[in-house]
Amino acid sequence: MKIIRAKDYNDMSRKAANIISAQIILKPESVLGLATGSSPLGIYRQLIQWYEKGDLDFSEATSVNLDEYCGLPAENGQSYHAFMRQNFFDHVNLAPHRIHIPDGMAPDPAAECLRYDRIIAECGGIDLQLLGIGHNAHIGFNEPGDFFSKHTHQVALTESTIAANTRFFGRPEEVPRQAISMGMQAITQARKILLVASGADKAEALSASCFGPVTPRVPASILQLHQDVTVIADGEALSKCPL
Ligand code: GLP
């Protein structure tokens, strides 16, 4: 695991965008695993700028997103479909038929989970997986538990995740209680993993994930077993790491 200290959120975002940019330049047909949340926003902004300048071309790339809330249609402004459109897809030239996000409205969530894993397999797996990290060290919506969920699965969000995501909804009652999340198999089989974290509220989760025991109680700790993980974090997020 390579840990890179960024000066601040913007520096973290530019460094991470550089890595994604290099991936696309080296392999234009890359499969990018994409994430939502505040952490990757600056990365998307930077990638859009480089795309607009003509330095980046996503026309051959494929994207697979980590997760989606259950019960929110793609048109709902709080859905991760909408988040990705607003913050990235509407501004770059990824081909719509190569953009994949779990369908939170699927009438049969179990079938949707199987379909999603099939899509990832048919793409040949993920070349570069971008991750944020939750306060409880969740990645995607892989919440702490007794075991690591291997496959894409439906998950009941924890109170801590609901509380953290209330800021996007206004009231806690409006945050969906369930989501569909990519499982640990697809995430850890990604050829490269890039995790970004910013702010003191991520310090505990980051330290436990990078330096604590590998345990499903700290979902991101599984990344310690991966051979190509880059963590880019600012000083506040790294403040509890023994570096
Ligand atoms: C959500 C997403 C995660 C994300 C996490 C942290 O729960 N499902 O993929 O990493 O939030 O979000 P933020 O970057 O806004 O702190």
mmCIF file of C-alpha atoms and ligand atoms in Angstrom:
data_model
loop_
_atom_site.group_PDB
_atom_site.id
_atom_site.type_symbol
_atom_site.label_atom_id
_atom_site.label_comp_id
_atom_site.label_asym_id
_atom_site.label_seq_id
_atom_site.Cartn_x
_atom_site.Cartn_y
_atom_site.Cartn_z
ATOM 1 C CA MET A 1 0.000 0.000 0.000
ATOM 2 C CA LYS A 2 1.454 3.318 -1.066
ATOM 3 C CA ILE A 3 0.329 6.282 1.033
ATOM 4 C CA ILE A 4 0.739 9.742 -0.491
ATOM 5 C CA ARG A 5 0.306 12.832 1.648
ATOM 6 C CA ALA A 6 -1.503 15.646 -0.131
ATOM 7 C CA LYS A 7 -1.319 19.271 0.979
ATOM 8 C CA ASP A 8 -5.089 19.714 0.966
ATOM 9 C CA TYR A 9 -8.287 18.578 -0.781
ATOM 10 C CA ASN A 10 -7.354 20.247 -4.088
ATOM 11 C CA ASP A 11 -3.887 18.748 -4.079
ATOM 12 C CA MET A 12 -5.384 15.313 -3.276
ATOM 13 C CA SER A 13 -7.836 15.711 -6.142
ATOM 14 C CA ARG A 14 -5.194 16.767 -8.673
ATOM 15 C CA LYS A 15 -2.831 13.964 -7.698
ATOM 16 C CA ALA A 16 -5.610 11.380 -7.974
ATOM 17 C CA ALA A 17 -6.837 12.860 -11.270
ATOM 18 C CA ASN A 18 -3.289 12.559 -12.598
ATOM 19 C CA ILE A 19 -3.296 8.843 -11.840
ATOM 20 C CA ILE A 20 -6.680 8.322 -13.533
ATOM 21 C CA SER A 21 -5.525 10.427 -16.443
ATOM 22 C CA ALA A 22 -2.363 8.333 -16.847
ATOM 23 C CA GLN A 23 -4.511 5.200 -16.778
ATOM 24 C CA ILE A 24 -6.694 6.485 -19.635
ATOM 25 C CA ILE A 25 -3.713 7.665 -21.659
ATOM 26 C CA LEU A 26 -1.887 4.349 -21.251
ATOM 27 C CA LYS A 27 -5.013 2.244 -21.856
ATOM 28 C CA PRO A 28 -7.825 4.219 -23.519
ATOM 29 C CA GLU A 29 -10.206 1.241 -23.234
ATOM 30 C CA SER A 30 -9.770 1.085 -19.444
ATOM 31 C CA VAL A 31 -12.573 -0.063 -17.174
ATOM 32 C CA LEU A 32 -12.834 2.584 -14.471
ATOM 33 C CA GLY A 33 -14.544 1.757 -11.195
ATOM 34 C CA LEU A 34 -16.097 5.042 -10.074
ATOM 35 C CA ALA A 35 -17.276 6.335 -6.723
ATOM 36 C CA THR A 36 -19.697 8.961 -5.447
ATOM 37 C CA GLY A 37 -19.519 11.190 -2.370
ATOM 38 C CA SER A 38 -17.709 14.452 -1.685
ATOM 39 C CA SER A 39 -14.241 12.900 -1.824
ATOM 40 C CA PRO A 40 -14.074 12.284 -5.597
ATOM 41 C CA LEU A 41 -15.804 15.542 -6.625
ATOM 42 C CA GLY A 42 -12.561 17.488 -7.080
ATOM 43 C CA ILE A 43 -11.127 14.625 -9.122
ATOM 44 C CA TYR A 44 -14.095 14.704 -11.488
ATOM 45 C CA ARG A 45 -13.798 18.495 -11.814
ATOM 46 C CA GLN A 46 -10.116 18.165 -12.737
ATOM 47 C CA LEU A 47 -10.724 15.348 -15.225
ATOM 48 C CA ILE A 48 -13.483 17.411 -16.884
ATOM 49 C CA GLN A 49 -11.084 20.356 -17.243
ATOM 50 C CA TRP A 50 -8.452 18.194 -18.881
ATOM 51 C CA TYR A 51 -11.097 16.660 -21.135
ATOM 52 C CA GLU A 52 -12.284 20.150 -22.161
ATOM 53 C CA LYS A 53 -8.710 21.165 -22.947
ATOM 54 C CA GLY A 54 -8.435 18.150 -25.226
ATOM 55 C CA ASP A 55 -5.917 16.344 -23.043
ATOM 56 C CA LEU A 56 -8.189 13.419 -22.180
ATOM 57 C CA ASP A 57 -10.482 11.212 -24.212
ATOM 58 C CA PHE A 58 -12.900 8.785 -22.543
ATOM 59 C CA SER A 59 -14.504 7.562 -25.776
ATOM 60 C CA GLU A 60 -13.128 4.047 -25.457
ATOM 61 C CA ALA A 61 -13.419 3.748 -21.667
ATOM 62 C CA THR A 62 -16.030 1.852 -19.662
ATOM 63 C CA SER A 63 -17.256 2.813 -16.202
ATOM 64 C CA VAL A 64 -18.780 0.723 -13.447
ATOM 65 C CA ASN A 65 -20.014 2.558 -10.380
ATOM 66 C CA LEU A 66 -19.757 1.114 -6.923
ATOM 67 C CA ASP A 67 -23.286 1.502 -5.697
ATOM 68 C CA GLU A 68 -26.784 2.971 -5.801
ATOM 69 C CA TYR A 69 -29.570 3.545 -3.296
ATOM 70 C CA CYS A 70 -32.576 1.242 -3.465
ATOM 71 C CA GLY A 71 -35.866 2.904 -4.253
ATOM 72 C CA LEU A 72 -34.482 6.000 -5.980
ATOM 73 C CA PRO A 73 -35.141 6.242 -9.713
ATOM 74 C CA ALA A 74 -32.239 7.392 -11.878
ATOM 75 C CA GLU A 75 -34.056 10.726 -12.416
ATOM 76 C CA ASN A 76 -34.166 11.465 -8.663
ATOM 77 C CA GLY A 77 -31.634 14.211 -7.917
ATOM 78 C CA GLN A 78 -30.292 12.314 -4.894
ATOM 79 C CA SER A 79 -29.637 9.082 -6.775
ATOM 80 C CA TYR A 80 -26.065 8.170 -7.592
ATOM 81 C CA HIS A 81 -27.141 8.017 -11.256
ATOM 82 C CA ALA A 82 -27.954 11.741 -11.005
ATOM 83 C CA PHE A 83 -24.781 12.481 -9.029
ATOM 84 C CA MET A 84 -22.634 10.892 -11.702
ATOM 85 C CA ARG A 85 -24.466 12.626 -14.555
ATOM 86 C CA GLN A 86 -24.203 16.048 -12.906
ATOM 87 C CA ASN A 87 -20.632 15.731 -11.744
ATOM 88 C CA PHE A 88 -18.998 13.733 -14.508
ATOM 89 C CA PHE A 89 -20.877 11.900 -17.240
ATOM 90 C CA ASP A 90 -22.673 14.945 -18.687
ATOM 91 C CA HIS A 91 -19.321 16.685 -19.160
ATOM 92 C CA VAL A 92 -17.104 14.045 -20.773
ATOM 93 C CA ASN A 93 -17.357 11.696 -23.745
ATOM 94 C CA LEU A 94 -17.881 8.325 -22.072
ATOM 95 C CA ALA A 95 -20.203 6.349 -24.344
ATOM 96 C CA PRO A 96 -23.607 6.004 -22.591
ATOM 97 C CA HIS A 97 -23.779 2.275 -23.373
ATOM 98 C CA ARG A 98 -20.475 1.764 -21.545
ATOM 99 C CA ILE A 99 -21.652 3.480 -18.331
ATOM 100 C CA HIS A 100 -22.878 1.067 -15.660
ATOM 101 C CA ILE A 101 -24.505 1.774 -12.284
ATOM 102 C CA PRO A 102 -26.603 -0.686 -10.267
ATOM 103 C CA ASP A 103 -30.345 -0.185 -10.792
ATOM 104 C CA GLY A 104 -31.790 0.728 -7.401
ATOM 105 C CA MET A 105 -35.314 0.383 -8.801
ATOM 106 C CA ALA A 106 -34.908 -3.188 -10.001
ATOM 107 C CA PRO A 107 -38.012 -5.165 -8.968
ATOM 108 C CA ASP A 108 -35.792 -8.142 -8.155
ATOM 109 C CA PRO A 109 -32.683 -6.794 -6.371
ATOM 110 C CA ALA A 110 -31.080 -10.245 -6.152
ATOM 111 C CA ALA A 111 -31.315 -10.617 -9.938
ATOM 112 C CA GLU A 112 -29.956 -7.087 -10.351
ATOM 113 C CA CYS A 113 -26.937 -7.989 -8.188
ATOM 114 C CA LEU A 114 -26.229 -11.030 -10.369
ATOM 115 C CA ARG A 115 -26.658 -8.926 -13.521
ATOM 116 C CA TYR A 116 -24.212 -6.338 -12.187
ATOM 117 C CA ASP A 117 -21.521 -8.895 -11.397
ATOM 118 C CA ARG A 118 -22.015 -10.341 -14.890
ATOM 119 C CA ILE A 119 -21.472 -6.895 -16.418
ATOM 120 C CA ILE A 120 -18.229 -6.443 -14.480
ATOM 121 C CA ALA A 121 -17.055 -9.898 -15.561
ATOM 122 C CA GLU A 122 -17.995 -9.247 -19.196
ATOM 123 C CA CYS A 123 -15.980 -6.010 -19.100
ATOM 124 C CA GLY A 124 -12.978 -8.090 -18.078
ATOM 125 C CA GLY A 125 -12.860 -6.718 -14.532
ATOM 126 C CA ILE A 126 -11.854 -3.287 -13.343
ATOM 127 C CA ASP A 127 -8.558 -1.684 -14.333
ATOM 128 C CA LEU A 128 -8.613 1.175 -11.832
ATOM 129 C CA GLN A 129 -11.028 1.387 -8.914
ATOM 130 C CA LEU A 130 -11.522 4.785 -7.305
ATOM 131 C CA LEU A 131 -12.700 4.672 -3.685
ATOM 132 C CA GLY A 132 -13.705 7.074 -0.960
ATOM 133 C CA ILE A 133 -14.043 5.836 2.594
ATOM 134 C CA GLY A 134 -16.928 6.109 5.055
ATOM 135 C CA HIS A 135 -16.571 7.114 8.706
ATOM 136 C CA ASN A 136 -16.976 3.457 9.622
ATOM 137 C CA ALA A 137 -14.427 2.503 6.917
ATOM 138 C CA HIS A 138 -17.034 1.323 4.436
ATOM 139 C CA ILE A 139 -16.060 1.219 0.780
ATOM 140 C CA GLY A 140 -18.846 1.429 -1.759
ATOM 141 C CA PHE A 141 -21.637 0.479 0.617
ATOM 142 C CA ASN A 142 -19.773 -2.496 2.073
ATOM 143 C CA GLU A 143 -20.698 -1.817 5.677
ATOM 144 C CA PRO A 144 -18.916 -3.320 8.719
ATOM 145 C CA GLY A 145 -20.156 -6.820 9.521
ATOM 146 C CA ASP A 146 -19.225 -10.373 10.412
ATOM 147 C CA PHE A 147 -17.909 -11.187 6.953
ATOM 148 C CA PHE A 148 -16.813 -9.540 3.729
ATOM 149 C CA SER A 149 -19.566 -9.690 1.091
ATOM 150 C CA LYS A 150 -18.005 -11.161 -2.007
ATOM 151 C CA HIS A 151 -20.576 -10.319 -4.635
ATOM 152 C CA THR A 152 -22.727 -7.354 -5.512
ATOM 153 C CA HIS A 153 -25.388 -7.381 -2.829
ATOM 154 C CA GLN A 154 -28.263 -5.516 -1.286
ATOM 155 C CA VAL A 155 -27.234 -3.933 1.976
ATOM 156 C CA ALA A 156 -28.972 -2.284 4.927
ATOM 157 C CA LEU A 157 -27.162 0.995 5.566
ATOM 158 C CA THR A 158 -25.842 1.567 9.078
ATOM 159 C CA GLU A 159 -27.004 4.482 11.231
ATOM 160 C CA SER A 160 -23.576 6.102 10.825
ATOM 161 C CA THR A 161 -23.849 5.989 7.021
ATOM 162 C CA ILE A 162 -27.422 7.280 7.086
ATOM 163 C CA ALA A 163 -26.322 10.124 9.366
ATOM 164 C CA ALA A 164 -23.343 10.985 7.124
ATOM 165 C CA ASN A 165 -25.461 10.971 3.968
ATOM 166 C CA THR A 166 -28.312 13.001 5.462
ATOM 167 C CA ARG A 167 -26.512 16.130 4.261
ATOM 168 C CA PHE A 168 -27.477 15.242 0.701
ATOM 169 C CA PHE A 169 -31.137 14.678 1.582
ATOM 170 C CA GLY A 170 -32.102 17.264 4.211
ATOM 171 C CA ARG A 171 -33.725 14.912 6.730
ATOM 172 C CA PRO A 172 -32.536 11.495 7.959
ATOM 173 C CA GLU A 173 -35.995 10.002 7.197
ATOM 174 C CA GLU A 174 -35.411 10.726 3.523
ATOM 175 C CA VAL A 175 -32.170 8.746 3.258
ATOM 176 C CA PRO A 176 -32.901 5.326 1.727
ATOM 177 C CA ARG A 177 -32.262 2.480 4.171
ATOM 178 C CA GLN A 178 -31.043 0.025 1.554
ATOM 179 C CA ALA A 179 -28.553 0.131 -1.268
ATOM 180 C CA ILE A 180 -27.001 -2.148 -3.846
ATOM 181 C CA SER A 181 -23.232 -2.274 -3.582
ATOM 182 C CA MET A 182 -20.471 -3.893 -5.542
ATOM 183 C CA GLY A 183 -18.910 -6.619 -3.415
ATOM 184 C CA MET A 184 -15.351 -7.091 -2.259
ATOM 185 C CA GLN A 185 -14.501 -9.545 -5.000
ATOM 186 C CA ALA A 186 -14.895 -7.062 -7.860
ATOM 187 C CA ILE A 187 -13.234 -4.318 -5.806
ATOM 188 C CA THR A 188 -10.229 -6.363 -4.763
ATOM 189 C CA GLN A 189 -9.819 -7.924 -8.196
ATOM 190 C CA ALA A 190 -9.398 -4.439 -9.663
ATOM 191 C CA ARG A 191 -5.904 -4.263 -11.066
ATOM 192 C CA LYS A 192 -5.235 -0.937 -9.353
ATOM 193 C CA ILE A 193 -7.027 0.741 -6.464
ATOM 194 C CA LEU A 194 -6.941 4.455 -5.682
ATOM 195 C CA LEU A 195 -8.445 5.550 -2.367
ATOM 196 C CA VAL A 196 -8.852 9.222 -1.510
ATOM 197 C CA ALA A 197 -9.606 10.700 1.901
ATOM 198 C CA SER A 198 -9.730 14.239 3.184
ATOM 199 C CA GLY A 199 -10.496 15.741 6.570
ATOM 200 C CA ALA A 200 -10.106 14.855 10.235
ATOM 201 C CA ASP A 201 -13.405 12.958 10.277
ATOM 202 C CA LYS A 202 -11.750 10.243 8.148
ATOM 203 C CA ALA A 203 -8.619 9.921 10.314
ATOM 204 C CA GLU A 204 -9.852 7.060 12.507
ATOM 205 C CA ALA A 205 -11.231 5.040 9.598
ATOM 206 C CA LEU A 206 -8.109 5.567 7.504
ATOM 207 C CA SER A 207 -5.707 4.588 10.243
ATOM 208 C CA ALA A 208 -7.688 1.452 11.146
ATOM 209 C CA SER A 209 -7.955 0.511 7.470
ATOM 210 C CA CYS A 210 -4.289 0.959 6.616
ATOM 211 C CA PHE A 211 -2.632 -0.125 9.872
ATOM 212 C CA GLY A 212 -5.133 -2.164 11.880
ATOM 213 C CA PRO A 213 -6.037 -5.830 11.570
ATOM 214 C CA VAL A 214 -7.727 -7.012 8.388
ATOM 215 C CA THR A 215 -11.292 -7.544 9.516
ATOM 216 C CA PRO A 216 -14.795 -7.203 8.066
ATOM 217 C CA ARG A 217 -15.500 -4.898 11.028
ATOM 218 C CA VAL A 218 -13.267 -2.406 9.145
ATOM 219 C CA PRO A 219 -14.234 -3.083 5.527
ATOM 220 C CA ALA A 220 -11.450 -1.029 3.892
ATOM 221 C CA SER A 221 -8.842 -3.032 5.830
ATOM 222 C CA ILE A 222 -9.167 -5.718 3.138
ATOM 223 C CA LEU A 223 -7.211 -3.365 0.877
ATOM 224 C CA GLN A 224 -4.055 -4.216 2.851
ATOM 225 C CA LEU A 225 -4.092 -7.565 1.021
ATOM 226 C CA HIS A 226 -4.110 -5.974 -2.427
ATOM 227 C CA GLN A 227 -0.834 -5.547 -4.282
ATOM 228 C CA ASP A 228 -1.493 -2.184 -5.949
ATOM 229 C CA VAL A 229 -3.305 0.252 -3.682
ATOM 230 C CA THR A 230 -2.525 3.955 -3.626
ATOM 231 C CA VAL A 231 -3.998 6.054 -0.841
ATOM 232 C CA ILE A 232 -3.948 9.810 -1.359
ATOM 233 C CA ALA A 233 -4.983 11.729 1.719
ATOM 234 C CA ASP A 234 -4.488 15.140 3.266
ATOM 235 C CA GLY A 235 -2.713 15.734 6.572
ATOM 236 C CA GLU A 236 -5.938 15.755 8.587
ATOM 237 C CA ALA A 237 -7.074 12.419 7.223
ATOM 238 C CA LEU A 238 -3.601 10.988 7.890
ATOM 239 C CA SER A 239 -3.341 12.491 11.370
ATOM 240 C CA LYS A 240 -3.968 9.184 13.174
ATOM 241 C CA CYS A 241 -1.756 7.067 10.921
ATOM 242 C CA PRO A 242 1.590 6.008 12.433
ATOM 243 C CA LEU A 243 3.646 7.538 9.620
HETATM 244 C C1 GLP B 1 -21.039 6.970 0.528
HETATM 245 C C2 GLP B 1 -20.582 6.195 -0.716
HETATM 246 C C3 GLP B 1 -19.135 5.790 -0.608
HETATM 247 C C4 GLP B 1 -18.287 6.974 -0.183
HETATM 248 C C5 GLP B 1 -18.712 7.418 1.188
HETATM 249 C C6 GLP B 1 -17.894 8.578 1.716
HETATM 250 O O1 GLP B 1 -21.476 6.153 1.539
HETATM 251 N N1 GLP B 1 -21.385 5.031 -0.954
HETATM 252 O O2 GLP B 1 -18.708 5.278 -1.862
HETATM 253 O O3 GLP B 1 -16.932 6.624 -0.171
HETATM 254 O O4 GLP B 1 -20.068 7.834 1.094
HETATM 255 O O5 GLP B 1 -18.400 9.752 1.187
HETATM 256 P P1 GLP B 1 -17.691 11.147 1.243
HETATM 257 O O6 GLP B 1 -16.627 11.103 0.216
HETATM 258 O O7 GLP B 1 -18.776 12.124 0.866
HETATM 259 O O8 GLP B 1 -17.199 11.339 2.614
#
